[in-house]
Amino acid sequence: IFFEDRKLNMENQTSFELSDIPRIVITSQPSPIWYKDVGVKKDTFLTVGVKLEGQLPLNFEVELKLDLYFEDRKRVGDKFQGILQLCFPDETKSKIIIVNREAREAMFRFRINKVSKSFMNQKFRVRYFADPKGRAEEMAFPSLNEVFSNPIESRSKRPSMAKSRTILPPLPNKESDITQVLKQLQETQAKLSNTHKAMNSALLVLEQFTTRLDAVETVFKERDRRNDQINLRKRKHQAALRSEKPKTKSKRLDNVGINESKIESINAVPKNFFQQSSYISPPSLLCKV
């Protein structure tokens, strides 16, 4: 009995001491999915409730701050800490959140201005901590713990409602509803059959049109083939005419009685032959020839 009473007293003392330790506790978690582009920016934000628990000194007062982490509790780089934006009501002049022995609770309003896809689909966590430069350190008050929010997936917009719509009607509850649904199904079936017939007629028209196009293409090909044959004949005829021209000249010379050898012999006579007085003049020579 003695040992049981002593063990019970030690457990009560331990629980009492743990409950007396000053610490930060999250009273309300933010939404697990955050849509940053929905609504007006100044009116849309995430909210988290934070509270101080435990026994606090009489003049205990500390400033609470927050920064951004990934889901695996690795801190986001300083370059991107600015995407965590604190939001304050218009009537609030001070932008510092201070808690003390009398005012233990605080409400954080914030936005995450980047989507998780920009960070390899990683979710975010928000860390809440007491500023080490606060008044608690100056007055040698006990240091407070840090707490993390639940994972937050940041998205741009909600999925479109049009994608989630279904064509099927709701399930009927009465016999009249069943007959009405059957009638609607019959009407839909009739419309589908009419559409099928229209599609078949359109396909038939397209086939006829393609047949006519093939016939026109055949006519054009035949015309081009005939034009090529006519042009080939013209070129052959012109080549034959060019080859027959020298033969006509030689025939004319033969009819006169002068052949090409005589013309060459006349051309071979020296120039000063006709200038001598003892010889006959060229016109008379040509007449004799």
CSV table of C-alpha atoms in Angstrom, one decimal:
chain,number,residue,atom,x,y,z
A,1,ILE,CA,0.0,0.0,0.0
A,2,PHE,CA,2.9,2.4,0.8
A,3,PHE,CA,4.6,1.8,-2.5
A,4,GLU,CA,1.3,2.2,-4.4
A,5,ASP,CA,0.5,5.5,-2.7
A,6,ARG,CA,4.0,6.8,-3.4
A,7,LYS,CA,3.8,5.8,-7.1
A,8,LEU,CA,0.4,7.6,-7.4
A,9,ASN,CA,1.8,10.7,-5.8
A,10,MET,CA,4.8,10.7,-8.2
A,11,GLU,CA,2.5,10.4,-11.2
A,12,ASN,CA,0.3,13.2,-10.0
A,13,GLN,CA,3.4,15.4,-9.4
A,14,THR,CA,4.8,14.6,-12.8
A,15,SER,CA,1.5,15.4,-14.6
A,16,PHE,CA,1.2,18.6,-12.6
A,17,GLU,CA,4.8,19.7,-13.5
A,18,LEU,CA,4.2,19.0,-17.3
A,19,SER,CA,1.0,20.9,-17.3
A,20,ASP,CA,2.7,23.9,-15.7
A,21,ILE,CA,5.4,24.2,-18.4
A,22,PRO,CA,4.8,27.3,-20.5
A,23,ARG,CA,4.3,26.3,-24.1
A,24,ILE,CA,2.6,27.2,-27.4
A,25,VAL,CA,-0.4,25.1,-28.5
A,26,ILE,CA,-2.4,25.3,-31.8
A,27,THR,CA,-6.1,25.5,-31.0
A,28,SER,CA,-7.4,25.5,-34.6
A,29,GLN,CA,-5.7,24.1,-37.7
A,30,PRO,CA,-5.9,25.7,-41.2
A,31,SER,CA,-7.7,24.1,-44.1
A,32,PRO,CA,-5.6,21.3,-45.8
A,33,ILE,CA,-6.3,22.7,-49.3
A,34,TRP,CA,-5.8,26.4,-50.0
A,35,TYR,CA,-7.0,28.1,-53.3
A,36,LYS,CA,-5.1,31.3,-53.6
A,37,ASP,CA,-6.9,32.8,-56.7
A,38,VAL,CA,-10.5,32.4,-55.4
A,39,GLY,CA,-12.2,35.5,-54.1
A,40,VAL,CA,-10.8,38.9,-53.2
A,41,LYS,CA,-7.3,38.7,-51.8
A,42,LYS,CA,-7.9,40.9,-48.8
A,43,ASP,CA,-10.9,38.9,-47.8
A,44,THR,CA,-9.6,35.4,-48.4
A,45,PHE,CA,-7.0,33.9,-46.1
A,46,LEU,CA,-6.2,30.9,-43.9
A,47,THR,CA,-6.7,31.2,-40.1
A,48,VAL,CA,-4.9,29.4,-37.3
A,49,GLY,CA,-5.5,29.8,-33.6
A,50,VAL,CA,-2.6,29.8,-31.1
A,51,LYS,CA,-2.7,29.7,-27.3
A,52,LEU,CA,-0.2,29.9,-24.5
A,53,GLU,CA,-0.6,27.2,-21.8
A,54,GLY,CA,1.1,26.6,-18.5
A,55,GLN,CA,2.1,28.7,-15.6
A,56,LEU,CA,3.4,32.1,-16.7
A,57,PRO,CA,5.2,34.8,-14.7
A,58,LEU,CA,3.3,37.9,-13.8
A,59,ASN,CA,4.9,40.1,-16.4
A,60,PHE,CA,5.4,37.5,-19.1
A,61,GLU,CA,5.0,38.9,-22.6
A,62,VAL,CA,6.4,37.7,-25.9
A,63,GLU,CA,5.9,38.3,-29.6
A,64,LEU,CA,4.8,35.4,-31.8
A,65,LYS,CA,6.0,35.0,-35.3
A,66,LEU,CA,5.6,32.5,-38.1
A,67,ASP,CA,7.6,31.3,-41.1
A,68,LEU,CA,7.1,28.8,-44.0
A,69,TYR,CA,8.3,25.2,-44.1
A,70,PHE,CA,7.7,22.2,-46.4
A,71,GLU,CA,5.7,19.1,-45.3
A,72,ASP,CA,8.9,17.3,-44.3
A,73,ARG,CA,9.7,20.2,-42.0
A,74,LYS,CA,12.5,21.6,-44.1
A,75,ARG,CA,12.5,25.4,-44.1
A,76,VAL,CA,11.7,27.2,-47.3
A,77,GLY,CA,14.6,29.3,-48.6
A,78,ASP,CA,14.8,32.9,-47.6
A,79,LYS,CA,14.2,33.9,-51.2
A,80,PHE,CA,10.7,32.4,-51.1
A,81,GLN,CA,9.7,33.3,-47.5
A,82,GLY,CA,7.9,36.3,-48.9
A,83,ILE,CA,5.1,34.1,-50.4
A,84,LEU,CA,3.8,33.7,-46.8
A,85,GLN,CA,1.8,36.9,-46.3
A,86,LEU,CA,0.3,37.9,-43.0
A,87,CYS,CA,-3.2,39.5,-43.2
A,88,PHE,CA,-4.5,42.0,-40.6
A,89,PRO,CA,-7.9,43.6,-40.3
A,90,ASP,CA,-8.3,47.2,-41.4
A,91,GLU,CA,-9.0,48.4,-37.9
A,92,THR,CA,-5.9,46.8,-36.5
A,93,LYS,CA,-3.1,49.4,-36.4
A,94,SER,CA,-0.4,47.2,-34.9
A,95,LYS,CA,1.0,44.4,-37.1
A,96,ILE,CA,2.7,42.6,-34.2
A,97,ILE,CA,1.1,39.7,-32.4
A,98,ILE,CA,1.9,39.7,-28.7
A,99,VAL,CA,0.7,37.3,-26.1
A,100,ASN,CA,1.0,37.5,-22.3
A,101,ARG,CA,-0.4,36.1,-19.1
A,102,GLU,CA,-3.8,37.9,-19.5
A,103,ALA,CA,-4.1,37.6,-23.3
A,104,ARG,CA,-3.0,34.1,-24.0
A,105,GLU,CA,-4.8,33.5,-27.3
A,106,ALA,CA,-3.9,34.9,-30.8
A,107,MET,CA,-5.3,34.4,-34.2
A,108,PHE,CA,-3.1,34.3,-37.3
A,109,ARG,CA,-4.5,35.2,-40.7
A,110,PHE,CA,-2.2,34.5,-43.7
A,111,ARG,CA,-2.0,33.7,-47.3
A,112,ILE,CA,0.4,31.5,-49.4
A,113,ASN,CA,0.9,33.2,-52.7
A,114,LYS,CA,2.5,30.3,-54.6
A,115,VAL,CA,1.1,27.0,-55.6
A,116,SER,CA,2.6,23.6,-54.6
A,117,LYS,CA,3.3,22.8,-58.3
A,118,SER,CA,5.9,25.5,-58.3
A,119,PHE,CA,7.8,23.5,-55.6
A,120,MET,CA,7.6,20.0,-57.1
A,121,ASN,CA,4.0,19.4,-55.6
A,122,GLN,CA,5.3,19.7,-52.0
A,123,LYS,CA,2.8,20.8,-49.4
A,124,PHE,CA,3.6,23.5,-46.9
A,125,ARG,CA,3.6,23.9,-43.1
A,126,VAL,CA,3.6,27.1,-41.1
A,127,ARG,CA,5.8,27.2,-38.0
A,128,TYR,CA,4.8,29.4,-35.0
A,129,PHE,CA,7.5,30.5,-32.6
A,130,ALA,CA,8.4,33.1,-30.1
A,131,ASP,CA,10.8,35.8,-31.3
A,132,PRO,CA,14.2,35.2,-29.5
A,133,LYS,CA,14.7,39.0,-29.5
A,134,GLY,CA,11.5,39.5,-27.6
A,135,ARG,CA,11.0,40.7,-24.1
A,136,ALA,CA,10.9,37.2,-22.7
A,137,GLU,CA,14.6,36.8,-23.3
A,138,GLU,CA,15.5,40.2,-21.9
A,139,MET,CA,13.7,39.4,-18.7
A,140,ALA,CA,15.1,35.9,-18.4
A,141,PHE,CA,11.7,34.2,-18.8
A,142,PRO,CA,11.6,30.6,-19.9
A,143,SER,CA,11.9,30.0,-23.6
A,144,LEU,CA,8.8,28.7,-25.5
A,145,ASN,CA,8.5,25.8,-27.9
A,146,GLU,CA,7.7,25.9,-31.6
A,147,VAL,CA,4.7,24.3,-33.2
A,148,PHE,CA,3.9,23.4,-36.8
A,149,SER,CA,0.5,23.5,-38.6
A,150,ASN,CA,-0.9,20.5,-40.5
A,151,PRO,CA,0.2,20.1,-44.2
A,152,ILE,CA,-1.3,22.7,-46.6
A,153,GLU,CA,-1.6,22.1,-50.3
A,154,SER,CA,-1.7,25.3,-52.2
A,155,ARG,CA,-3.7,25.4,-55.5
A,156,SER,CA,-4.7,28.1,-57.9
A,157,LYS,CA,-8.5,27.5,-58.4
A,158,ARG,CA,-11.1,25.0,-57.5
A,159,PRO,CA,-11.9,22.3,-60.2
A,160,SER,CA,-14.5,23.4,-62.7
A,161,MET,CA,-18.0,22.3,-61.8
A,162,ALA,CA,-18.8,21.6,-65.5
A,163,LYS,CA,-16.4,18.6,-65.4
A,164,SER,CA,-18.2,17.0,-62.6
A,165,ARG,CA,-21.7,17.2,-64.2
A,166,THR,CA,-23.3,14.0,-65.3
A,167,ILE,CA,-25.7,13.4,-68.1
A,168,LEU,CA,-27.7,10.7,-66.3
A,169,PRO,CA,-30.9,11.8,-64.6
A,170,PRO,CA,-31.4,11.3,-60.9
A,171,LEU,CA,-32.7,8.0,-59.7
A,172,PRO,CA,-36.5,7.8,-59.7
A,173,ASN,CA,-38.6,7.3,-56.6
A,174,LYS,CA,-42.1,6.7,-57.9
A,175,GLU,CA,-43.7,4.8,-60.8
A,176,SER,CA,-44.7,8.0,-62.5
A,177,ASP,CA,-41.0,9.0,-62.4
A,178,ILE,CA,-40.0,5.7,-63.9
A,179,THR,CA,-42.5,6.1,-66.9
A,180,GLN,CA,-41.2,9.6,-67.4
A,181,VAL,CA,-37.6,8.5,-67.4
A,182,LEU,CA,-38.5,5.7,-69.9
A,183,LYS,CA,-40.2,8.2,-72.1
A,184,GLN,CA,-37.1,10.4,-72.0
A,185,LEU,CA,-34.9,7.5,-72.9
A,186,GLN,CA,-37.1,6.6,-75.9
A,187,GLU,CA,-36.9,10.1,-77.1
A,188,THR,CA,-33.2,10.2,-76.7
A,189,GLN,CA,-32.9,6.9,-78.6
A,190,ALA,CA,-35.1,8.3,-81.5
A,191,LYS,CA,-32.9,11.4,-81.7
A,192,LEU,CA,-29.8,9.2,-81.8
A,193,SER,CA,-31.2,7.1,-84.6
A,194,ASN,CA,-32.0,10.3,-86.6
A,195,THR,CA,-28.5,11.5,-86.0
A,196,HIS,CA,-27.2,8.2,-87.2
A,197,LYS,CA,-29.2,8.4,-90.4
A,198,ALA,CA,-28.0,11.9,-91.1
A,199,MET,CA,-24.4,10.9,-90.6
A,200,ASN,CA,-24.9,8.0,-93.1
A,201,SER,CA,-26.4,10.3,-95.7
A,202,ALA,CA,-23.6,12.8,-95.2
A,203,LEU,CA,-21.0,10.0,-95.7
A,204,LEU,CA,-22.8,9.0,-98.9
A,205,VAL,CA,-22.6,12.6,-100.2
A,206,LEU,CA,-18.9,12.7,-99.3
A,207,GLU,CA,-18.3,9.5,-101.2
A,208,GLN,CA,-20.0,10.8,-104.3
A,209,PHE,CA,-18.1,14.0,-104.1
A,210,THR,CA,-14.8,12.2,-103.9
A,211,THR,CA,-15.8,10.1,-106.9
A,212,ARG,CA,-16.5,13.2,-108.9
A,213,LEU,CA,-13.2,14.7,-107.8
A,214,ASP,CA,-11.4,11.5,-109.0
A,215,ALA,CA,-13.1,11.8,-112.4
A,216,VAL,CA,-12.1,15.5,-112.7
A,217,GLU,CA,-8.5,14.6,-111.8
A,218,THR,CA,-8.5,11.9,-114.5
A,219,VAL,CA,-9.7,14.4,-117.1
A,220,PHE,CA,-7.0,16.8,-116.2
A,221,LYS,CA,-4.4,14.2,-116.4
A,222,GLU,CA,-5.5,13.1,-119.8
A,223,ARG,CA,-5.5,16.7,-121.0
A,224,ASP,CA,-1.9,17.2,-119.7
A,225,ARG,CA,-0.9,13.9,-121.5
A,226,ARG,CA,-2.3,15.1,-124.8
A,227,ASN,CA,-0.6,18.5,-124.5
A,228,ASP,CA,2.7,16.8,-123.8
A,229,GLN,CA,2.3,14.7,-127.0
A,230,ILE,CA,1.4,17.8,-129.1
A,231,ASN,CA,4.4,19.7,-127.7
A,232,LEU,CA,6.7,16.7,-128.4
A,233,ARG,CA,5.4,16.6,-132.0
A,234,LYS,CA,6.0,20.3,-132.5
A,235,ARG,CA,9.6,20.0,-131.2
A,236,LYS,CA,10.3,17.0,-133.5
A,237,HIS,CA,8.8,18.9,-136.5
A,238,GLN,CA,11.0,22.0,-135.8
A,239,ALA,CA,14.1,19.9,-135.5
A,240,ALA,CA,13.3,18.2,-138.9
A,241,LEU,CA,12.9,21.6,-140.5
A,242,ARG,CA,16.3,22.8,-139.2
A,243,SER,CA,18.0,19.7,-140.5
A,244,GLU,CA,16.5,20.0,-144.0
A,245,LYS,CA,17.6,23.6,-144.7
A,246,PRO,CA,21.2,22.9,-146.1
A,247,LYS,CA,19.8,20.2,-148.4
A,248,THR,CA,17.6,22.7,-150.2
A,249,LYS,CA,20.5,25.0,-150.8
A,250,SER,CA,22.6,22.3,-152.5
A,251,LYS,CA,19.6,21.3,-154.7
A,252,ARG,CA,19.2,24.9,-155.9
A,253,LEU,CA,22.9,25.1,-156.8
A,254,ASP,CA,22.7,21.8,-158.7
A,255,ASN,CA,19.7,23.1,-160.7
A,256,VAL,CA,21.7,26.2,-161.8
A,257,GLY,CA,24.6,24.0,-162.9
A,258,ILE,CA,27.2,25.2,-160.4
A,259,ASN,CA,28.4,22.9,-157.7
A,260,GLU,CA,30.3,23.8,-154.5
A,261,SER,CA,33.7,22.8,-155.9
A,262,LYS,CA,33.4,25.4,-158.6
A,263,ILE,CA,32.5,28.1,-156.1
A,264,GLU,CA,35.5,27.1,-154.0
A,265,SER,CA,37.8,27.3,-157.1
A,266,ILE,CA,36.5,30.8,-157.9
A,267,ASN,CA,37.1,31.9,-154.3
A,268,ALA,CA,40.6,30.6,-154.5
A,269,VAL,CA,41.6,33.1,-157.3
A,270,PRO,CA,43.9,35.8,-156.0
A,271,LYS,CA,42.5,39.3,-155.5
A,272,ASN,CA,44.9,41.1,-157.9
A,273,PHE,CA,44.0,38.6,-160.7
A,274,PHE,CA,41.1,40.7,-162.0
A,275,GLN,CA,43.1,44.0,-161.7
A,276,GLN,CA,45.5,43.0,-164.5
A,277,SER,CA,44.5,44.4,-168.0
A,278,SER,CA,45.4,41.2,-169.8
A,279,TYR,CA,42.7,39.2,-168.2
A,280,ILE,CA,38.9,39.4,-168.6
A,281,SER,CA,36.9,41.4,-166.1
A,282,PRO,CA,35.0,39.5,-163.4
A,283,PRO,CA,31.5,40.1,-164.8
A,284,SER,CA,32.4,38.7,-168.2
A,285,LEU,CA,34.1,35.8,-166.6
A,286,LEU,CA,31.0,35.0,-164.6
A,287,CYS,CA,28.9,35.2,-167.8
A,288,LYS,CA,31.1,32.7,-169.5
A,289,VAL,CA,31.0,30.4,-166.6
